[in-house]
Short mmCIF file of C-alpha atoms in Angstrom, two decimals:
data_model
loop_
_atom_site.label_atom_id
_atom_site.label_comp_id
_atom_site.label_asym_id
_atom_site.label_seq_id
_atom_site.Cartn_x
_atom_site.Cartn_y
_atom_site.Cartn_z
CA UNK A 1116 69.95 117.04 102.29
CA UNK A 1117 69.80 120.15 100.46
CA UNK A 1118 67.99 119.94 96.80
CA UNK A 1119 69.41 121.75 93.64
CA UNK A 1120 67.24 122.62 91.05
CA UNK A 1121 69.32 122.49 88.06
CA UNK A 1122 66.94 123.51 85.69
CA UNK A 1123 66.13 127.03 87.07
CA UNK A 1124 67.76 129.16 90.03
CA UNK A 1125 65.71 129.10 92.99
CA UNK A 1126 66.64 129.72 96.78
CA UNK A 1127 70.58 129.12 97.00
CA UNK A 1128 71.34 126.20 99.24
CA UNK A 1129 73.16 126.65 101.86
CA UNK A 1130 75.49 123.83 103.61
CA UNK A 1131 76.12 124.45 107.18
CA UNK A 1132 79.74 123.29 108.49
CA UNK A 1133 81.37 123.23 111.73
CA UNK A 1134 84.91 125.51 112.22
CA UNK A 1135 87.88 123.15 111.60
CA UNK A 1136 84.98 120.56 110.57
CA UNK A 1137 87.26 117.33 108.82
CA UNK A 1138 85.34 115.11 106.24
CA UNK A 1139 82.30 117.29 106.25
CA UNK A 1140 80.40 116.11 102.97
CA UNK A 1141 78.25 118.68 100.79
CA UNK A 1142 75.43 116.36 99.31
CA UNK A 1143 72.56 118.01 96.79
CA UNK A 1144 69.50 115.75 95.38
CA UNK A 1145 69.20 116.68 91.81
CA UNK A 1146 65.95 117.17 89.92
CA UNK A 1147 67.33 116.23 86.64
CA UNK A 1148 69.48 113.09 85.85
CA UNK A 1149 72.66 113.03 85.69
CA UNK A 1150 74.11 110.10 86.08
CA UNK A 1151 76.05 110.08 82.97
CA UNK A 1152 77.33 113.29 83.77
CA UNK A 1153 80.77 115.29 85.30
CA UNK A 1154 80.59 117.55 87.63
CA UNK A 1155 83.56 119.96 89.20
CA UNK A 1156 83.00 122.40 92.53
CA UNK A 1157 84.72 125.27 92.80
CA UNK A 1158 84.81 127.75 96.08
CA UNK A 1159 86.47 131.34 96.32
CA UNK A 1160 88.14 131.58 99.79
CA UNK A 1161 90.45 135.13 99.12
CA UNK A 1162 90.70 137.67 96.64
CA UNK A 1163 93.15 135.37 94.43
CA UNK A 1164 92.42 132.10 95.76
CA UNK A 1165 90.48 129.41 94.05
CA UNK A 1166 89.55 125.64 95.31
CA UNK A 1167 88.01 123.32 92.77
CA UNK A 1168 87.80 119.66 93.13
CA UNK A 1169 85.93 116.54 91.63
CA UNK A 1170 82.11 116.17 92.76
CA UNK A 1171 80.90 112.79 92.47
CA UNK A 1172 77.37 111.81 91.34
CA UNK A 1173 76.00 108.80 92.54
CA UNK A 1174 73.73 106.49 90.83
CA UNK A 1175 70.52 107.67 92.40
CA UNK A 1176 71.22 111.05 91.34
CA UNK A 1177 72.69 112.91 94.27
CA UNK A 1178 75.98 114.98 93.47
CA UNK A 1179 78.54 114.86 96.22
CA UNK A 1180 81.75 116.36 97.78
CA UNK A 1181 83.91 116.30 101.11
CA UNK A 1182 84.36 120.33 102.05
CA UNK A 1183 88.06 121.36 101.83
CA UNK A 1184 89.93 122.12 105.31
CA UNK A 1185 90.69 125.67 104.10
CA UNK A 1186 87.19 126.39 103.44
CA UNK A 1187 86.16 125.05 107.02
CA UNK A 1188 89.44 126.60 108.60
CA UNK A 1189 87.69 130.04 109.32
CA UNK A 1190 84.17 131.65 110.27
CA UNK A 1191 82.18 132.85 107.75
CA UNK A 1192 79.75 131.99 104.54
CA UNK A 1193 81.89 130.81 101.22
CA UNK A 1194 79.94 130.91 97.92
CA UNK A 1195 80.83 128.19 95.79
CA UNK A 1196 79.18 126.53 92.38
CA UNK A 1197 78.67 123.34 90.53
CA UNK A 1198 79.24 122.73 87.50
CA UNK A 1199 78.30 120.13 85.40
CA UNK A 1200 80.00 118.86 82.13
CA UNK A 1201 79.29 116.43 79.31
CA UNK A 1202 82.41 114.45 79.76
CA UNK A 1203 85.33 113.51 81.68
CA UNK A 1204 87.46 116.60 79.95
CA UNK A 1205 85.60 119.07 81.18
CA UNK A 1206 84.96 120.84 78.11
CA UNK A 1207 81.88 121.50 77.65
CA UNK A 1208 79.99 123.12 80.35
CA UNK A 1209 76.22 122.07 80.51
CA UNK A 1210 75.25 124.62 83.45
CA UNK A 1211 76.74 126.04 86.85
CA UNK A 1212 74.64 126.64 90.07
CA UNK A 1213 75.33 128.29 93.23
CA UNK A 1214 75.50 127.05 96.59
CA UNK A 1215 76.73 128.64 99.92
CA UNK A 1216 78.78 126.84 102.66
CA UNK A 1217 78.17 128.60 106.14
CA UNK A 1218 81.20 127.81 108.49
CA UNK A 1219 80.19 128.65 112.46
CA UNK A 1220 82.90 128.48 115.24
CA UNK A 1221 83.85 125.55 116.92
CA UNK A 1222 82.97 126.47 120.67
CA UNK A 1223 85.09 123.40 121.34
CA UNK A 1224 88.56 124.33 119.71
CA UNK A 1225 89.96 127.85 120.61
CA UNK A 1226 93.65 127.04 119.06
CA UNK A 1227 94.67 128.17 115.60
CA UNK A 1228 94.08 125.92 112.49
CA UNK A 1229 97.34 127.11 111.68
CA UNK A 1230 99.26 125.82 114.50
CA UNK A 1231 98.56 122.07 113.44
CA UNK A 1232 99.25 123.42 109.45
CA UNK A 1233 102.66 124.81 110.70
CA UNK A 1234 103.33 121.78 112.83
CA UNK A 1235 102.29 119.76 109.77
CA UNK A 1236 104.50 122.24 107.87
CA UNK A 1237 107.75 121.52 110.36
CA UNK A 1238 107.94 117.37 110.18
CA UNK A 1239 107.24 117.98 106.09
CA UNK A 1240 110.37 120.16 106.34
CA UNK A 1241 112.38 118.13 108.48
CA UNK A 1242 111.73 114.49 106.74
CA UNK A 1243 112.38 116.78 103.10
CA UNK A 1244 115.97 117.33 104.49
CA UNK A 1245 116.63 114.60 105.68
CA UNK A 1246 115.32 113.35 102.09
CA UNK A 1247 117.52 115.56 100.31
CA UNK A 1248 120.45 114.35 101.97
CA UNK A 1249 119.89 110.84 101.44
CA UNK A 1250 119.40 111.48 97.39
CA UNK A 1251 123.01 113.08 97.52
CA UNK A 1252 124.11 109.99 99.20
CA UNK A 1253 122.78 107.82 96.92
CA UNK A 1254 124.08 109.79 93.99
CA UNK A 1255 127.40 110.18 95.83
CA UNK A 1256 127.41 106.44 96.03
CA UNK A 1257 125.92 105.83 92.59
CA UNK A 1258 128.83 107.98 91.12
CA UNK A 1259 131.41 105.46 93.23
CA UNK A 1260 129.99 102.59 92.45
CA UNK A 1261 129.59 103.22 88.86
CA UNK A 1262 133.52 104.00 88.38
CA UNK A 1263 134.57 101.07 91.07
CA UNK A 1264 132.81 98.84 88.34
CA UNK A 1265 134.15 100.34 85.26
CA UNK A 1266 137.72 100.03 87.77
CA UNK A 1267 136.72 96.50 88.35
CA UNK A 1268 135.57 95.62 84.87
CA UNK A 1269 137.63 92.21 84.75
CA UNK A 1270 133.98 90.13 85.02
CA UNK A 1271 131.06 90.44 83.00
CA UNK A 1272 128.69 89.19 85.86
CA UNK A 1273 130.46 91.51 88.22
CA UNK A 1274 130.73 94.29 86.76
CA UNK A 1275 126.69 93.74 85.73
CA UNK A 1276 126.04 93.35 89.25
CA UNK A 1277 127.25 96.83 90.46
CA UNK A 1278 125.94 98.54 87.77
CA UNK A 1279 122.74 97.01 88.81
CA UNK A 1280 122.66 97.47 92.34
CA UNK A 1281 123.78 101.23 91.98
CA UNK A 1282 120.33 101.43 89.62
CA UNK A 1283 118.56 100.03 92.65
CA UNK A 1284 119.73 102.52 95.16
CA UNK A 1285 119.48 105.08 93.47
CA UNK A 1286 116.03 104.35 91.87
CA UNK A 1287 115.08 103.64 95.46
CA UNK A 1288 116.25 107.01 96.95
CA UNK A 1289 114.42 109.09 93.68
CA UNK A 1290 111.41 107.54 94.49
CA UNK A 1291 111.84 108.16 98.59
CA UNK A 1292 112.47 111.70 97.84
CA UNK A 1293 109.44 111.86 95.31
CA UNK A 1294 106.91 110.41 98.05
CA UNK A 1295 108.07 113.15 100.59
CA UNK A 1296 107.98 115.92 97.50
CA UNK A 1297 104.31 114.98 97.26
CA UNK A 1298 103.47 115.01 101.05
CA UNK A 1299 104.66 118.05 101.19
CA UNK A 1300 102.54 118.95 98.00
CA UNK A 1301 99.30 117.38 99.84
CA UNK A 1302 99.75 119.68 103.14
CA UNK A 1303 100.15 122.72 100.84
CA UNK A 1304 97.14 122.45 99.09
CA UNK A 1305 95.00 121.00 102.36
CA UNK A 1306 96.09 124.35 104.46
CA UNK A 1307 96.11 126.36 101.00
CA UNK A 1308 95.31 129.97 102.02
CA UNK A 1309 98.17 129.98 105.19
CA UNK A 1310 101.84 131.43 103.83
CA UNK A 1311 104.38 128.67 103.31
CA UNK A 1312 106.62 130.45 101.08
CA UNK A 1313 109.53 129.58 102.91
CA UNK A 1314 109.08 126.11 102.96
CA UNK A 1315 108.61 126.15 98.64
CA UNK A 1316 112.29 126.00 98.63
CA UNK A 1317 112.81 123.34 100.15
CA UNK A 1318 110.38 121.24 97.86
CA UNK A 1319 112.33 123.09 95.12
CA UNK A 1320 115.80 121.94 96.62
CA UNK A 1321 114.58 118.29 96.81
CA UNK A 1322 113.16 118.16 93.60
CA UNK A 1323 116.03 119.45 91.89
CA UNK A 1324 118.43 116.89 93.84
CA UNK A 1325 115.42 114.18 92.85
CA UNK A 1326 116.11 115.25 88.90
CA UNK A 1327 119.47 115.44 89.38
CA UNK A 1328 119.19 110.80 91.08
CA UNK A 1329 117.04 110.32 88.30
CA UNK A 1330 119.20 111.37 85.98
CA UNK A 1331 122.03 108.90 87.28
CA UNK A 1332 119.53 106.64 87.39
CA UNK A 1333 118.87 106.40 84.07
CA UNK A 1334 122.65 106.36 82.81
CA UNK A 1335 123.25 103.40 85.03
CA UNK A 1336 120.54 101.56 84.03
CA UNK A 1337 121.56 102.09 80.42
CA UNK A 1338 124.91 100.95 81.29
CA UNK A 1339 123.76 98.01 82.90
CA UNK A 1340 122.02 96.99 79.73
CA UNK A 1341 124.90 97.78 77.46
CA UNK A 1342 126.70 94.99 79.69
CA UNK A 1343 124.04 92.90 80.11
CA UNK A 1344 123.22 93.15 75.88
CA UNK A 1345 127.16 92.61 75.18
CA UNK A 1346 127.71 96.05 73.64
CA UNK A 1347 130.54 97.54 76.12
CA UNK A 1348 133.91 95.96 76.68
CA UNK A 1349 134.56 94.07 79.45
CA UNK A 1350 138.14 92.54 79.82
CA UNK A 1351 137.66 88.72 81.33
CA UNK A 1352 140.61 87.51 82.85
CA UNK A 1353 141.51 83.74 81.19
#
């Protein structure tokens, strides 16, 4: 385990990883405590790329990270820093020290890391669609079902019913589509340097159609309530 001094610059440490390593965990002993500390990483992987994450410090005073996948993805030595905080907001630096993580090929995997983040990339895609067109059904349907009940509005208990189970479906579509928005999220930022433009609009296409459910959502369930609380008319058949 590597040591860093953080009260003066010495040798920089350097962390050795594997090409395509998975998991690989950056671990420094500390010479000073800080145990009541923060700490943040941060490594520069392109001219205009940045990857910073949480580093953990354990109680017997080692600070500790898991090595992104698109620092490990290709060959070659990253520089990267911690920094360490007073508290939790982050706003008051204490010091930053240097570090190195030196990534050597994988004699064992010849294929390209991007292959598996395009394949990754493709299903995301797909099940997003498919998404998409699900949260127009539902809002389709929540539309239908919200004017069959106003239609229908000869029972109090009916009518509350419909209204109620449209809030379900469509609640339950906005937050399918909101699970597959941040999947798609989680594979961006894990294969972070590769060029998924394309894909961005399809995260923007779902998300709009996900505002757009919500938005129903929230008128039905207000309905519902105005029924349920007495405050809309309802004609009841005597």
């Amino acid at each position: 385990m590597d040591k860093l001094n953080i009260e003066r610059r010495s040798v920089t440490p350097i962390v050795d990883a594997m090409q395509y390593d998975a998991g690989r965990q950056a671990e420094f002993t500390l010479t000073e405590d800080m145990t009541n500390k923060y700490a943040e990483y941060s490594f520069k992987i392109g001219e205009n790329r940045t990857v910073k994450g949480h580093c953990d410090i354990s109680e017997d005073n080692v600070a500790f990270f898991v090595i992104p996948q698109n620092v490990t993805c290709k060959i070659g030595d990253y520089p990267g820093s911690i920094t360490f905080y007073d508290s939790s907001e982050l706003d008051n630096a204490i010091s930053s020290f240097p570090f190195i993580v030196s990534v050597t090929k994988n004699p064992k995997q010849d294929g390209d890391v991007y292959e598996t983040a395009l394949t990754d990339m493709i299903n995301a895609t797909n099940a997003a669609v498919s998404a998409a067109e699900s949260a127009n059904t539902a809002a389709s349907n929540a539309d239908s079902k919200a004017s069959a009940a106003e239609q229908a509005a000869k029972n109090a208990n009916s009518k509350a019913s419909a209204a109620n189970n449209a809030a379900q479906s469509a609640n339950s579509a906005a937050s399918s589509a909101q699970n597959l928005i941040d999947q798609m999220n989680n594979i961006l930022d894990k294969w972070g340097d590769a060029d998924f433009s394309a894909v961005l609009n399809t995260i923007s296409d779902l998300q709009d159609k996900t505002s757009t459910l919500e938005d129903k959502t929230t008128t039905l369930e207000n309905w519902k309530n105005s029924v349920d609380g007495g405050n809309d008319d309802v004609m009841i058949e005597v």
